[in-house]
Amino acid sequence: MYLDLAAIPEYLPYFIPAAWMTLKITTFGILLGVILGLGTAFLRISEKKILNIPARGYIYIIRGTPLLLQLLFIYFGLRSLAGLDAITSAVLALGIHNGAYIAEIFRGAIVSISAGQMEAARSLGMPYARAMIRVILPQALKRAIPALGNQFIIALKDSSLASTITINELLLKSQQLASSNFMMMEMLFIAALFYLFYTALFNWLFHRLEAKLDVSSA
């Protein structure tokens, strides 16, 4: 296999808008996923079936079906009903998909906190909700940081599926350029460089965050 490395500096700038698009849909998707995941985690730990069962159903359906199917379902299904554009559909699909996994991350972190801490907070007169927010949740978030970092990296790579609904992210950009210059391997190589850069950058950022929060002592 021949790889023309000399062509890489020439075409690298063409990928910058696509790299920004990849980062944008990933970031907004994971933020939506955190909101959905935290809310679903609270429903999952509830003893009320009317709250617990829908949360279980959401997690089961999303984790049991592929992201590509969910993306296409939202794009083609909701576009005609709600007028969603491709970018909104991608963010929504990434958010809903990651929300199911983040819900289990948060649920595991919350239930890992000693029950005695909740009992101690309640004995001091704190309502359940305040005790959860002020005592349990900060510790749970600290413990969830490593898993959330991993989920962000997964979401970053999953964003490549947005190319199937014509979003001009890294993978689609490489295919578009390759169709005109017939340098498929070189274009894919450039896309891979951006993914590796993002992965290294966010791994470093999350490791710094873990060190700052002293996650190992959680």
mmCIF file of C-alpha atoms in Angstrom:
data_model
loop_
_atom_site.group_PDB
_atom_site.id
_atom_site.type_symbol
_atom_site.label_atom_id
_atom_site.label_comp_id
_atom_site.label_asym_id
_atom_site.label_seq_id
_atom_site.Cartn_x
_atom_site.Cartn_y
_atom_site.Cartn_z
ATOM 1 C CA MET A 1 0.000 0.000 0.000
ATOM 2 C CA TYR A 2 1.389 3.386 -1.037
ATOM 3 C CA LEU A 3 0.654 6.404 1.150
ATOM 4 C CA ASP A 4 1.565 9.802 -0.273
ATOM 5 C CA LEU A 5 2.569 11.629 2.914
ATOM 6 C CA ALA A 6 3.494 14.730 0.918
ATOM 7 C CA ALA A 7 -0.193 15.324 0.171
ATOM 8 C CA ILE A 8 -1.173 15.450 3.827
ATOM 9 C CA PRO A 9 0.003 19.039 4.592
ATOM 10 C CA GLU A 10 -1.741 20.232 1.424
ATOM 11 C CA TYR A 11 -5.157 18.804 2.334
ATOM 12 C CA LEU A 12 -4.981 19.146 6.121
ATOM 13 C CA PRO A 13 -6.536 22.671 6.188
ATOM 14 C CA TYR A 14 -9.589 21.409 4.301
ATOM 15 C CA PHE A 15 -10.447 19.245 7.308
ATOM 16 C CA ILE A 16 -10.511 22.033 9.901
ATOM 17 C CA PRO A 17 -14.222 22.987 9.440
ATOM 18 C CA ALA A 18 -15.139 19.289 9.546
ATOM 19 C CA ALA A 19 -13.027 18.817 12.691
ATOM 20 C CA TRP A 20 -14.892 21.714 14.308
ATOM 21 C CA MET A 21 -18.231 20.160 13.313
ATOM 22 C CA THR A 22 -17.174 16.828 14.853
ATOM 23 C CA LEU A 23 -16.231 18.556 18.085
ATOM 24 C CA LYS A 24 -19.442 20.592 18.149
ATOM 25 C CA ILE A 25 -21.901 17.727 17.701
ATOM 26 C CA THR A 26 -19.934 15.596 20.170
ATOM 27 C CA THR A 27 -19.877 18.287 22.849
ATOM 28 C CA PHE A 28 -23.550 19.193 22.552
ATOM 29 C CA GLY A 29 -24.470 15.523 22.327
ATOM 30 C CA ILE A 30 -22.579 14.607 25.495
ATOM 31 C CA LEU A 31 -23.990 17.625 27.376
ATOM 32 C CA LEU A 32 -27.492 16.513 26.486
ATOM 33 C CA GLY A 33 -26.520 12.983 27.482
ATOM 34 C CA VAL A 34 -25.327 14.158 30.910
ATOM 35 C CA ILE A 35 -28.622 15.954 31.544
ATOM 36 C CA LEU A 36 -30.687 12.957 30.418
ATOM 37 C CA GLY A 37 -28.400 10.525 32.203
ATOM 38 C CA LEU A 38 -28.515 12.305 35.547
ATOM 39 C CA GLY A 39 -32.281 12.627 35.417
ATOM 40 C CA THR A 40 -32.698 8.997 34.418
ATOM 41 C CA ALA A 41 -30.312 7.858 37.167
ATOM 42 C CA PHE A 42 -32.520 9.510 39.791
ATOM 43 C CA LEU A 43 -35.559 7.755 38.317
ATOM 44 C CA ARG A 44 -33.681 4.425 38.308
ATOM 45 C CA ILE A 45 -32.887 4.596 42.016
ATOM 46 C CA SER A 46 -36.446 5.578 42.889
ATOM 47 C CA GLU A 47 -38.518 2.972 44.691
ATOM 48 C CA LYS A 48 -41.647 4.172 42.891
ATOM 49 C CA LYS A 49 -42.420 1.898 39.956
ATOM 50 C CA ILE A 50 -44.128 4.686 38.047
ATOM 51 C CA LEU A 51 -40.726 6.403 37.857
ATOM 52 C CA ASN A 52 -38.438 3.393 37.823
ATOM 53 C CA ILE A 53 -40.045 1.363 35.051
ATOM 54 C CA PRO A 54 -39.940 4.073 32.312
ATOM 55 C CA ALA A 55 -36.278 4.734 33.142
ATOM 56 C CA ARG A 56 -35.491 1.027 32.859
ATOM 57 C CA GLY A 57 -37.362 0.873 29.551
ATOM 58 C CA TYR A 58 -35.435 3.830 28.126
ATOM 59 C CA ILE A 59 -32.090 2.304 29.090
ATOM 60 C CA TYR A 60 -33.071 -1.132 27.770
ATOM 61 C CA ILE A 61 -34.239 0.172 24.392
ATOM 62 C CA ILE A 62 -31.317 2.516 23.795
ATOM 63 C CA ARG A 63 -28.634 0.079 24.927
ATOM 64 C CA GLY A 64 -30.293 -2.729 22.987
ATOM 65 C CA THR A 65 -30.329 -0.982 19.607
ATOM 66 C CA PRO A 66 -27.429 0.456 17.560
ATOM 67 C CA LEU A 67 -26.738 4.176 17.474
ATOM 68 C CA LEU A 68 -26.951 4.224 13.677
ATOM 69 C CA LEU A 69 -30.531 2.925 13.827
ATOM 70 C CA GLN A 70 -31.437 5.541 16.432
ATOM 71 C CA LEU A 71 -29.821 8.291 14.351
ATOM 72 C CA LEU A 72 -31.715 7.318 11.210
ATOM 73 C CA PHE A 73 -34.952 6.898 13.143
ATOM 74 C CA ILE A 74 -34.678 10.416 14.578
ATOM 75 C CA TYR A 75 -33.534 11.997 11.322
ATOM 76 C CA PHE A 76 -36.109 10.452 9.023
ATOM 77 C CA GLY A 77 -38.874 10.050 11.595
ATOM 78 C CA LEU A 78 -38.799 13.394 13.366
ATOM 79 C CA ARG A 79 -37.649 15.540 10.453
ATOM 80 C CA SER A 80 -41.101 15.446 8.881
ATOM 81 C CA LEU A 81 -42.896 15.849 12.218
ATOM 82 C CA ALA A 82 -40.745 18.467 13.945
ATOM 83 C CA GLY A 83 -38.711 19.893 11.092
ATOM 84 C CA LEU A 84 -35.375 18.910 12.593
ATOM 85 C CA ASP A 85 -32.269 19.573 10.544
ATOM 86 C CA ALA A 86 -29.395 17.118 10.259
ATOM 87 C CA ILE A 87 -27.217 18.711 12.943
ATOM 88 C CA THR A 88 -30.043 18.859 15.489
ATOM 89 C CA SER A 89 -30.914 15.240 14.695
ATOM 90 C CA ALA A 90 -27.300 14.153 15.236
ATOM 91 C CA VAL A 91 -27.010 15.993 18.557
ATOM 92 C CA LEU A 92 -30.336 14.589 19.715
ATOM 93 C CA ALA A 93 -29.375 11.041 18.716
ATOM 94 C CA LEU A 94 -25.969 11.276 20.405
ATOM 95 C CA GLY A 95 -27.549 12.788 23.507
ATOM 96 C CA ILE A 96 -30.272 10.165 23.831
ATOM 97 C CA HIS A 97 -27.832 7.337 23.115
ATOM 98 C CA ASN A 98 -25.176 8.495 25.563
ATOM 99 C CA GLY A 99 -27.812 9.407 28.131
ATOM 100 C CA ALA A 100 -28.676 5.734 28.629
ATOM 101 C CA TYR A 101 -25.050 4.817 29.324
ATOM 102 C CA ILE A 102 -24.401 7.889 31.455
ATOM 103 C CA ALA A 103 -27.508 7.056 33.499
ATOM 104 C CA GLU A 104 -25.943 3.752 34.507
ATOM 105 C CA ILE A 105 -22.641 5.504 35.256
ATOM 106 C CA PHE A 106 -24.381 7.948 37.594
ATOM 107 C CA ARG A 107 -26.584 5.269 39.118
ATOM 108 C CA GLY A 108 -23.566 3.117 39.925
ATOM 109 C CA ALA A 109 -21.728 6.088 41.403
ATOM 110 C CA ILE A 110 -24.698 7.118 43.549
ATOM 111 C CA VAL A 111 -25.385 3.668 44.967
ATOM 112 C CA SER A 112 -21.675 3.232 45.709
ATOM 113 C CA ILE A 113 -21.874 5.989 48.339
ATOM 114 C CA SER A 114 -22.369 4.583 51.814
ATOM 115 C CA ALA A 115 -26.008 4.591 52.898
ATOM 116 C CA GLY A 116 -24.837 5.862 56.264
ATOM 117 C CA GLN A 117 -24.074 9.247 54.730
ATOM 118 C CA MET A 118 -27.665 9.713 53.645
ATOM 119 C CA GLU A 119 -28.861 8.570 57.061
ATOM 120 C CA ALA A 120 -26.514 11.017 58.774
ATOM 121 C CA ALA A 121 -27.724 13.892 56.569
ATOM 122 C CA ARG A 122 -31.361 13.008 57.235
ATOM 123 C CA SER A 123 -30.692 12.805 60.971
ATOM 124 C CA LEU A 124 -29.468 16.416 60.801
ATOM 125 C CA GLY A 125 -32.850 17.430 59.446
ATOM 126 C CA MET A 126 -32.022 17.598 55.738
ATOM 127 C CA PRO A 127 -34.844 16.673 53.363
ATOM 128 C CA TYR A 128 -34.032 13.792 51.022
ATOM 129 C CA ALA A 129 -33.593 16.009 47.972
ATOM 130 C CA ARG A 130 -31.227 18.414 49.746
ATOM 131 C CA ALA A 131 -29.206 15.561 51.210
ATOM 132 C CA MET A 132 -28.893 14.021 47.759
ATOM 133 C CA ILE A 133 -27.764 17.300 46.171
ATOM 134 C CA ARG A 134 -25.426 18.497 48.922
ATOM 135 C CA VAL A 135 -24.006 15.250 50.305
ATOM 136 C CA ILE A 136 -24.401 12.307 47.931
ATOM 137 C CA LEU A 137 -24.271 13.852 44.465
ATOM 138 C CA PRO A 138 -20.918 15.694 44.807
ATOM 139 C CA GLN A 139 -19.218 12.458 45.850
ATOM 140 C CA ALA A 140 -20.978 10.486 43.120
ATOM 141 C CA LEU A 141 -19.938 12.979 40.442
ATOM 142 C CA LYS A 142 -16.350 12.710 41.611
ATOM 143 C CA ARG A 143 -16.420 8.938 41.304
ATOM 144 C CA ALA A 144 -18.101 9.123 37.890
ATOM 145 C CA ILE A 145 -15.419 11.312 36.267
ATOM 146 C CA PRO A 146 -13.254 8.459 34.840
ATOM 147 C CA ALA A 147 -16.248 6.680 33.293
ATOM 148 C CA LEU A 148 -17.645 9.964 31.950
ATOM 149 C CA GLY A 149 -14.290 10.663 30.317
ATOM 150 C CA ASN A 150 -14.387 7.285 28.599
ATOM 151 C CA GLN A 151 -17.950 7.924 27.456
ATOM 152 C CA PHE A 152 -16.940 11.261 25.951
ATOM 153 C CA ILE A 153 -14.214 9.547 23.908
ATOM 154 C CA ILE A 154 -16.717 6.927 22.741
ATOM 155 C CA ALA A 155 -19.163 9.685 21.745
ATOM 156 C CA LEU A 156 -16.394 11.458 19.834
ATOM 157 C CA LYS A 157 -15.767 8.389 17.705
ATOM 158 C CA ASP A 158 -19.478 7.619 17.377
ATOM 159 C CA SER A 159 -19.983 11.090 15.889
ATOM 160 C CA SER A 160 -18.562 9.701 12.635
ATOM 161 C CA LEU A 161 -21.962 8.083 12.080
ATOM 162 C CA ALA A 162 -23.353 11.573 11.450
ATOM 163 C CA SER A 163 -21.834 11.254 7.986
ATOM 164 C CA THR A 164 -24.764 8.976 7.095
ATOM 165 C CA ILE A 165 -27.146 11.949 7.308
ATOM 166 C CA THR A 166 -24.852 14.210 5.272
ATOM 167 C CA ILE A 167 -23.263 16.158 8.131
ATOM 168 C CA ASN A 168 -19.895 17.375 6.925
ATOM 169 C CA GLU A 169 -17.814 15.942 9.767
ATOM 170 C CA LEU A 170 -14.387 14.317 9.478
ATOM 171 C CA LEU A 171 -15.367 11.026 7.903
ATOM 172 C CA LEU A 172 -17.673 12.529 5.284
ATOM 173 C CA LYS A 173 -15.076 15.184 4.468
ATOM 174 C CA SER A 174 -12.458 12.520 3.825
ATOM 175 C CA GLN A 175 -14.848 10.683 1.491
ATOM 176 C CA GLN A 176 -15.769 13.859 -0.360
ATOM 177 C CA LEU A 177 -12.148 14.829 -0.962
ATOM 178 C CA ALA A 178 -11.187 11.295 -1.938
ATOM 179 C CA SER A 179 -13.922 11.231 -4.576
ATOM 180 C CA SER A 180 -12.255 14.153 -6.339
ATOM 181 C CA ASN A 181 -8.552 13.477 -5.777
ATOM 182 C CA PHE A 182 -8.662 9.638 -5.678
ATOM 183 C CA MET A 183 -6.478 9.617 -2.540
ATOM 184 C CA MET A 184 -8.746 7.665 -0.214
ATOM 185 C CA MET A 185 -6.039 6.348 2.115
ATOM 186 C CA GLU A 186 -4.441 9.762 2.508
ATOM 187 C CA MET A 187 -7.774 11.424 3.307
ATOM 188 C CA LEU A 188 -8.686 8.728 5.806
ATOM 189 C CA PHE A 189 -5.242 9.111 7.339
ATOM 190 C CA ILE A 190 -5.829 12.832 7.890
ATOM 191 C CA ALA A 191 -9.225 12.128 9.481
ATOM 192 C CA ALA A 192 -7.537 9.581 11.747
ATOM 193 C CA LEU A 193 -4.958 12.198 12.793
ATOM 194 C CA PHE A 194 -7.723 14.527 13.949
ATOM 195 C CA TYR A 195 -9.474 11.757 15.892
ATOM 196 C CA LEU A 196 -6.204 10.764 17.547
ATOM 197 C CA PHE A 197 -5.482 14.391 18.414
ATOM 198 C CA TYR A 198 -8.908 14.832 19.983
ATOM 199 C CA THR A 199 -8.620 11.545 21.876
ATOM 200 C CA ALA A 200 -5.195 12.453 23.272
ATOM 201 C CA LEU A 201 -6.348 15.969 24.184
ATOM 202 C CA PHE A 202 -9.476 14.892 26.040
ATOM 203 C CA ASN A 203 -7.732 11.981 27.745
ATOM 204 C CA TRP A 204 -5.204 14.489 29.056
ATOM 205 C CA LEU A 205 -7.911 16.934 30.158
ATOM 206 C CA PHE A 206 -9.884 14.272 32.003
ATOM 207 C CA HIS A 207 -6.744 12.922 33.672
ATOM 208 C CA ARG A 208 -5.958 16.453 34.844
ATOM 209 C CA LEU A 209 -9.503 16.776 36.159
ATOM 210 C CA GLU A 210 -9.217 13.438 37.960
ATOM 211 C CA ALA A 211 -5.945 14.522 39.546
ATOM 212 C CA LYS A 212 -7.377 17.894 40.589
ATOM 213 C CA LEU A 213 -10.400 16.256 42.186
ATOM 214 C CA ASP A 214 -8.231 13.467 43.602
ATOM 215 C CA VAL A 215 -10.595 10.855 42.196
ATOM 216 C CA SER A 216 -8.398 7.986 43.431
ATOM 217 C CA SER A 217 -9.395 8.859 47.003
ATOM 218 C CA ALA A 218 -13.119 8.812 46.236
#
